[in-house]
Short mmCIF file of N, CA and C in Angstrom, two decimals:
data_model
loop_
_atom_site.label_atom_id
_atom_site.label_comp_id
_atom_site.label_asym_id
_atom_site.label_seq_id
_atom_site.Cartn_x
_atom_site.Cartn_y
_atom_site.Cartn_z
N UNK B 51 10.40 -13.66 -16.07
CA UNK B 51 10.93 -12.30 -16.14
C UNK B 51 11.11 -11.86 -17.58
N UNK B 52 11.14 -10.56 -17.73
CA UNK B 52 11.33 -9.97 -19.05
C UNK B 52 12.48 -8.97 -18.98
N UNK B 53 13.05 -8.59 -20.13
CA UNK B 53 14.15 -7.63 -20.11
C UNK B 53 13.81 -6.32 -19.41
N UNK B 54 12.56 -5.90 -19.50
CA UNK B 54 12.15 -4.67 -18.83
C UNK B 54 12.23 -4.75 -17.31
N UNK B 55 12.35 -5.97 -16.78
CA UNK B 55 12.46 -6.16 -15.34
C UNK B 55 13.89 -5.96 -14.83
N UNK B 56 14.87 -5.90 -15.75
CA UNK B 56 16.27 -5.79 -15.34
C UNK B 56 16.56 -4.51 -14.57
N UNK B 57 16.10 -3.40 -15.07
CA UNK B 57 16.36 -2.11 -14.43
C UNK B 57 15.08 -1.29 -14.41
N UNK B 58 14.14 -1.68 -13.54
CA UNK B 58 12.85 -0.97 -13.52
C UNK B 58 13.02 0.47 -13.06
N UNK B 59 12.05 1.28 -13.44
CA UNK B 59 12.02 2.66 -12.99
C UNK B 59 11.87 2.70 -11.47
N UNK B 60 12.36 3.75 -10.84
CA UNK B 60 12.08 3.92 -9.41
C UNK B 60 10.56 3.96 -9.19
N UNK B 61 10.11 3.44 -8.07
CA UNK B 61 8.68 3.31 -7.78
C UNK B 61 7.96 4.65 -7.94
N UNK B 62 8.50 5.71 -7.38
CA UNK B 62 7.84 7.02 -7.44
C UNK B 62 7.70 7.50 -8.88
N UNK B 63 8.75 7.32 -9.68
CA UNK B 63 8.70 7.76 -11.07
C UNK B 63 7.70 6.93 -11.87
N UNK B 64 7.73 5.62 -11.69
CA UNK B 64 6.78 4.76 -12.40
C UNK B 64 5.34 5.12 -12.01
N UNK B 65 5.11 5.34 -10.74
CA UNK B 65 3.76 5.68 -10.28
C UNK B 65 3.29 7.00 -10.88
N UNK B 66 4.16 8.00 -10.93
CA UNK B 66 3.77 9.29 -11.55
C UNK B 66 3.40 9.10 -13.01
N UNK B 67 4.18 8.31 -13.72
CA UNK B 67 3.89 8.05 -15.14
C UNK B 67 2.58 7.28 -15.31
N UNK B 68 2.31 6.34 -14.40
CA UNK B 68 1.07 5.57 -14.48
C UNK B 68 -0.15 6.45 -14.19
N UNK B 69 -0.02 7.36 -13.23
CA UNK B 69 -1.12 8.29 -12.94
C UNK B 69 -1.39 9.13 -14.17
N UNK B 70 -0.34 9.62 -14.82
CA UNK B 70 -0.52 10.38 -16.06
C UNK B 70 -1.18 9.53 -17.14
N UNK B 71 -0.73 8.29 -17.27
CA UNK B 71 -1.29 7.39 -18.27
C UNK B 71 -2.78 7.14 -18.03
N UNK B 72 -3.17 7.10 -16.77
CA UNK B 72 -4.57 6.87 -16.41
C UNK B 72 -5.44 8.09 -16.67
N UNK B 73 -4.83 9.21 -17.01
CA UNK B 73 -5.61 10.42 -17.27
C UNK B 73 -5.53 11.43 -16.15
N UNK B 74 -4.60 11.23 -15.23
CA UNK B 74 -4.43 12.16 -14.11
C UNK B 74 -5.08 11.66 -12.84
N UNK B 75 -4.80 12.37 -11.77
CA UNK B 75 -5.29 11.95 -10.46
C UNK B 75 -6.82 11.89 -10.40
N UNK B 76 -7.49 12.90 -10.94
CA UNK B 76 -8.95 12.92 -10.86
C UNK B 76 -9.56 11.69 -11.53
N UNK B 77 -9.06 11.34 -12.69
CA UNK B 77 -9.57 10.16 -13.41
C UNK B 77 -9.26 8.89 -12.63
N UNK B 78 -8.09 8.83 -12.04
CA UNK B 78 -7.72 7.65 -11.25
C UNK B 78 -8.59 7.54 -10.00
N UNK B 79 -8.91 8.67 -9.40
CA UNK B 79 -9.82 8.65 -8.24
C UNK B 79 -11.19 8.08 -8.63
N UNK B 80 -11.68 8.43 -9.81
CA UNK B 80 -12.94 7.87 -10.29
C UNK B 80 -12.84 6.35 -10.41
N UNK B 81 -11.72 5.88 -10.95
CA UNK B 81 -11.52 4.44 -11.12
C UNK B 81 -11.42 3.73 -9.76
N UNK B 82 -10.85 4.40 -8.79
CA UNK B 82 -10.77 3.82 -7.44
C UNK B 82 -12.18 3.68 -6.87
N UNK B 83 -12.98 4.72 -7.00
CA UNK B 83 -14.36 4.66 -6.50
C UNK B 83 -15.13 3.52 -7.18
N UNK B 84 -14.96 3.39 -8.49
CA UNK B 84 -15.62 2.31 -9.23
C UNK B 84 -15.16 0.95 -8.74
N UNK B 85 -13.86 0.79 -8.53
CA UNK B 85 -13.32 -0.49 -8.07
C UNK B 85 -13.90 -0.86 -6.71
N UNK B 86 -13.90 0.09 -5.78
CA UNK B 86 -14.40 -0.18 -4.43
C UNK B 86 -15.90 -0.46 -4.45
N UNK B 87 -16.66 0.32 -5.20
CA UNK B 87 -18.11 0.08 -5.25
C UNK B 87 -18.42 -1.25 -5.93
N UNK B 88 -17.53 -1.72 -6.80
CA UNK B 88 -17.72 -3.00 -7.47
C UNK B 88 -17.10 -4.18 -6.74
N UNK B 89 -16.55 -3.93 -5.55
CA UNK B 89 -15.95 -5.02 -4.77
C UNK B 89 -14.61 -5.52 -5.31
N UNK B 90 -13.97 -4.71 -6.13
CA UNK B 90 -12.65 -5.07 -6.67
C UNK B 90 -11.58 -4.54 -5.72
N UNK B 91 -11.46 -5.19 -4.56
CA UNK B 91 -10.63 -4.70 -3.46
C UNK B 91 -9.15 -4.63 -3.83
N UNK B 92 -8.64 -5.66 -4.45
CA UNK B 92 -7.22 -5.67 -4.81
C UNK B 92 -6.92 -4.56 -5.81
N UNK B 93 -7.76 -4.40 -6.80
CA UNK B 93 -7.57 -3.37 -7.81
C UNK B 93 -7.67 -1.98 -7.17
N UNK B 94 -8.64 -1.79 -6.31
CA UNK B 94 -8.78 -0.51 -5.61
C UNK B 94 -7.55 -0.19 -4.79
N UNK B 95 -7.02 -1.21 -4.09
CA UNK B 95 -5.81 -1.02 -3.29
C UNK B 95 -4.63 -0.65 -4.17
N UNK B 96 -4.46 -1.35 -5.28
CA UNK B 96 -3.34 -1.08 -6.17
C UNK B 96 -3.44 0.32 -6.77
N UNK B 97 -4.64 0.75 -7.12
CA UNK B 97 -4.80 2.10 -7.66
C UNK B 97 -4.52 3.16 -6.60
N UNK B 98 -4.99 2.93 -5.38
CA UNK B 98 -4.68 3.85 -4.28
C UNK B 98 -3.17 3.93 -4.06
N UNK B 99 -2.52 2.77 -4.10
CA UNK B 99 -1.07 2.74 -3.87
C UNK B 99 -0.32 3.46 -4.99
N UNK B 100 -0.90 3.47 -6.18
CA UNK B 100 -0.27 4.20 -7.28
C UNK B 100 -0.23 5.70 -6.95
N UNK B 101 -1.33 6.22 -6.45
CA UNK B 101 -1.36 7.63 -6.05
C UNK B 101 -0.46 7.85 -4.85
N UNK B 102 -0.51 6.95 -3.89
CA UNK B 102 0.33 7.07 -2.70
C UNK B 102 1.81 7.07 -3.08
N UNK B 103 2.19 6.18 -3.98
CA UNK B 103 3.58 6.11 -4.42
C UNK B 103 4.00 7.34 -5.21
N UNK B 104 3.07 7.92 -5.96
CA UNK B 104 3.44 9.07 -6.80
C UNK B 104 3.46 10.38 -6.03
N UNK B 105 2.59 10.50 -5.03
CA UNK B 105 2.45 11.78 -4.35
C UNK B 105 2.80 11.75 -2.87
N UNK B 106 2.86 10.57 -2.29
CA UNK B 106 3.21 10.46 -0.88
C UNK B 106 2.04 10.55 0.09
N UNK B 107 0.86 10.92 -0.40
CA UNK B 107 -0.32 10.97 0.46
C UNK B 107 -1.57 10.79 -0.40
N UNK B 108 -2.67 10.46 0.27
CA UNK B 108 -3.91 10.17 -0.44
C UNK B 108 -5.00 11.21 -0.25
N UNK B 109 -5.06 11.82 0.87
CA UNK B 109 -6.21 12.64 1.21
C UNK B 109 -7.24 11.77 1.93
N UNK B 110 -8.17 12.41 2.59
CA UNK B 110 -9.11 11.71 3.47
C UNK B 110 -10.00 10.69 2.75
N UNK B 111 -10.60 11.08 1.64
CA UNK B 111 -11.52 10.17 0.94
C UNK B 111 -10.81 8.92 0.45
N UNK B 112 -9.67 9.11 -0.21
CA UNK B 112 -8.95 7.94 -0.74
C UNK B 112 -8.37 7.09 0.38
N UNK B 113 -7.96 7.72 1.48
CA UNK B 113 -7.47 6.93 2.62
C UNK B 113 -8.58 6.04 3.16
N UNK B 114 -9.80 6.57 3.18
CA UNK B 114 -10.95 5.78 3.63
C UNK B 114 -11.22 4.62 2.67
N UNK B 115 -11.13 4.88 1.38
CA UNK B 115 -11.34 3.81 0.39
C UNK B 115 -10.22 2.77 0.48
N UNK B 116 -8.99 3.22 0.65
CA UNK B 116 -7.88 2.27 0.79
C UNK B 116 -8.06 1.42 2.04
N UNK B 117 -8.50 2.05 3.12
CA UNK B 117 -8.76 1.33 4.36
C UNK B 117 -9.81 0.25 4.14
N UNK B 118 -10.86 0.58 3.43
CA UNK B 118 -11.91 -0.42 3.15
C UNK B 118 -11.35 -1.59 2.37
N UNK B 119 -10.49 -1.30 1.39
CA UNK B 119 -9.86 -2.37 0.60
C UNK B 119 -9.01 -3.26 1.50
N UNK B 120 -8.21 -2.65 2.36
CA UNK B 120 -7.34 -3.43 3.25
C UNK B 120 -8.14 -4.33 4.18
N UNK B 121 -9.20 -3.80 4.75
CA UNK B 121 -10.02 -4.58 5.68
C UNK B 121 -10.74 -5.71 4.95
N UNK B 122 -11.27 -5.43 3.77
CA UNK B 122 -11.94 -6.47 2.99
C UNK B 122 -10.96 -7.57 2.58
N UNK B 123 -9.77 -7.18 2.15
CA UNK B 123 -8.77 -8.17 1.76
C UNK B 123 -8.30 -8.98 2.96
N UNK B 124 -8.18 -8.33 4.11
CA UNK B 124 -7.79 -9.05 5.33
C UNK B 124 -8.82 -10.11 5.68
N UNK B 125 -10.09 -9.79 5.48
CA UNK B 125 -11.15 -10.74 5.79
C UNK B 125 -11.18 -11.95 4.88
N UNK B 126 -10.53 -11.84 3.74
CA UNK B 126 -10.49 -12.96 2.78
C UNK B 126 -9.16 -13.71 2.82
N UNK B 127 -8.21 -13.16 3.57
CA UNK B 127 -6.86 -13.74 3.62
C UNK B 127 -6.86 -15.03 4.44
N UNK B 128 -6.19 -16.05 3.92
CA UNK B 128 -6.16 -17.34 4.62
C UNK B 128 -4.97 -17.47 5.56
N UNK B 129 -3.95 -16.66 5.37
CA UNK B 129 -2.78 -16.76 6.25
C UNK B 129 -2.83 -15.67 7.31
N UNK B 130 -2.45 -16.05 8.53
CA UNK B 130 -2.42 -15.07 9.62
C UNK B 130 -1.43 -13.94 9.34
N UNK B 131 -0.22 -14.23 8.83
CA UNK B 131 0.70 -13.11 8.53
C UNK B 131 0.14 -12.17 7.46
N UNK B 132 -0.52 -12.71 6.45
CA UNK B 132 -1.11 -11.88 5.42
C UNK B 132 -2.20 -10.98 5.98
N UNK B 133 -3.07 -11.56 6.80
CA UNK B 133 -4.14 -10.79 7.43
C UNK B 133 -3.53 -9.69 8.30
N UNK B 134 -2.50 -10.05 9.06
CA UNK B 134 -1.85 -9.07 9.92
C UNK B 134 -1.25 -7.93 9.11
N UNK B 135 -0.67 -8.25 7.97
CA UNK B 135 -0.04 -7.22 7.13
C UNK B 135 -1.09 -6.21 6.65
N UNK B 136 -2.22 -6.72 6.14
CA UNK B 136 -3.30 -5.84 5.70
C UNK B 136 -3.78 -4.93 6.84
N UNK B 137 -4.09 -5.55 7.98
CA UNK B 137 -4.66 -4.79 9.09
C UNK B 137 -3.66 -3.83 9.72
N UNK B 138 -2.40 -4.24 9.82
CA UNK B 138 -1.38 -3.36 10.37
C UNK B 138 -1.14 -2.17 9.45
N UNK B 139 -1.13 -2.40 8.14
CA UNK B 139 -0.95 -1.29 7.21
C UNK B 139 -2.11 -0.30 7.34
N UNK B 140 -3.31 -0.82 7.53
CA UNK B 140 -4.47 0.05 7.72
C UNK B 140 -4.29 0.88 8.99
N UNK B 141 -3.88 0.26 10.08
CA UNK B 141 -3.67 0.99 11.33
C UNK B 141 -2.55 2.02 11.21
N UNK B 142 -1.47 1.66 10.49
CA UNK B 142 -0.38 2.61 10.29
C UNK B 142 -0.84 3.81 9.49
N UNK B 143 -1.68 3.57 8.49
CA UNK B 143 -2.22 4.65 7.69
C UNK B 143 -3.06 5.60 8.54
N UNK B 144 -3.68 5.05 9.59
CA UNK B 144 -4.53 5.85 10.48
C UNK B 144 -3.74 6.50 11.63
N UNK B 145 -2.41 6.26 11.66
CA UNK B 145 -1.59 6.93 12.65
C UNK B 145 -0.86 6.04 13.64
N UNK B 146 -1.07 4.73 13.58
CA UNK B 146 -0.36 3.85 14.50
C UNK B 146 1.14 3.93 14.24
N UNK B 147 1.91 4.09 15.30
CA UNK B 147 3.36 4.06 15.18
C UNK B 147 3.86 2.75 15.77
N UNK B 148 4.55 1.97 14.95
CA UNK B 148 5.07 0.69 15.40
C UNK B 148 6.48 0.93 15.93
N UNK B 149 6.64 0.81 17.25
CA UNK B 149 7.92 1.03 17.89
C UNK B 149 8.26 -0.19 18.73
N UNK B 150 9.38 -0.84 18.43
CA UNK B 150 9.75 -2.00 19.25
C UNK B 150 10.15 -1.55 20.66
N UNK B 151 9.87 -2.40 21.62
CA UNK B 151 10.27 -2.13 23.00
C UNK B 151 11.80 -2.12 23.07
N UNK B 152 12.34 -1.36 23.99
CA UNK B 152 13.79 -1.26 24.15
C UNK B 152 14.40 -2.65 24.38
N UNK B 153 13.71 -3.49 25.16
CA UNK B 153 14.22 -4.84 25.43
C UNK B 153 14.32 -5.65 24.13
N UNK B 154 13.36 -5.46 23.24
CA UNK B 154 13.38 -6.18 21.97
C UNK B 154 14.56 -5.75 21.12
N UNK B 155 14.88 -4.46 21.14
CA UNK B 155 16.03 -3.97 20.37
C UNK B 155 17.32 -4.58 20.89
N UNK B 156 17.47 -4.57 22.21
CA UNK B 156 18.68 -5.11 22.83
C UNK B 156 18.79 -6.60 22.54
N UNK B 157 17.69 -7.32 22.66
CA UNK B 157 17.68 -8.76 22.39
C UNK B 157 18.07 -9.05 20.95
N UNK B 158 17.54 -8.29 20.02
CA UNK B 158 17.85 -8.49 18.61
C UNK B 158 19.33 -8.23 18.34
N UNK B 159 19.88 -7.18 18.93
CA UNK B 159 21.29 -6.86 18.74
C UNK B 159 22.17 -7.97 19.31
N UNK B 160 21.84 -8.44 20.50
CA UNK B 160 22.65 -9.48 21.14
C UNK B 160 22.55 -10.83 20.42
N UNK B 161 21.43 -11.09 19.75
CA UNK B 161 21.27 -12.39 19.10
C UNK B 161 21.88 -12.40 17.70
N UNK B 162 22.28 -11.25 17.20
CA UNK B 162 22.83 -11.17 15.84
C UNK B 162 24.24 -11.73 15.75
N UNK B 163 24.59 -12.18 14.56
CA UNK B 163 25.91 -12.70 14.28
C UNK B 163 26.78 -11.56 13.75
N UNK B 164 27.95 -11.41 14.30
CA UNK B 164 28.84 -10.33 13.89
C UNK B 164 29.44 -10.60 12.51
N UNK B 165 29.60 -11.84 12.18
CA UNK B 165 30.19 -12.18 10.89
C UNK B 165 29.18 -11.98 9.84
#
């Protein structure tokens, strides 16, 4: 760790500053396209997330590129939970709503410790 890690900027603020540092959204979109076309899936995902964190949405083209990154990374993931995380995030981005069953909510509440 470094001293700068003690009180980091809020994610949204840091992301906005990073988008500006990259030359703005249009320039960052170019870098995302380059990353995806070059098979740099992790980098493409991180750049997409920078825009997502700064603006709250990606738009259709970037959502498609982010989806490609998630699927490619899932295919290389060695752990089942990691693969599930990539693929579930992709499905959520496409509109999947994850809602626990009512029985699961009740079970979780009853199994919890009050202390």
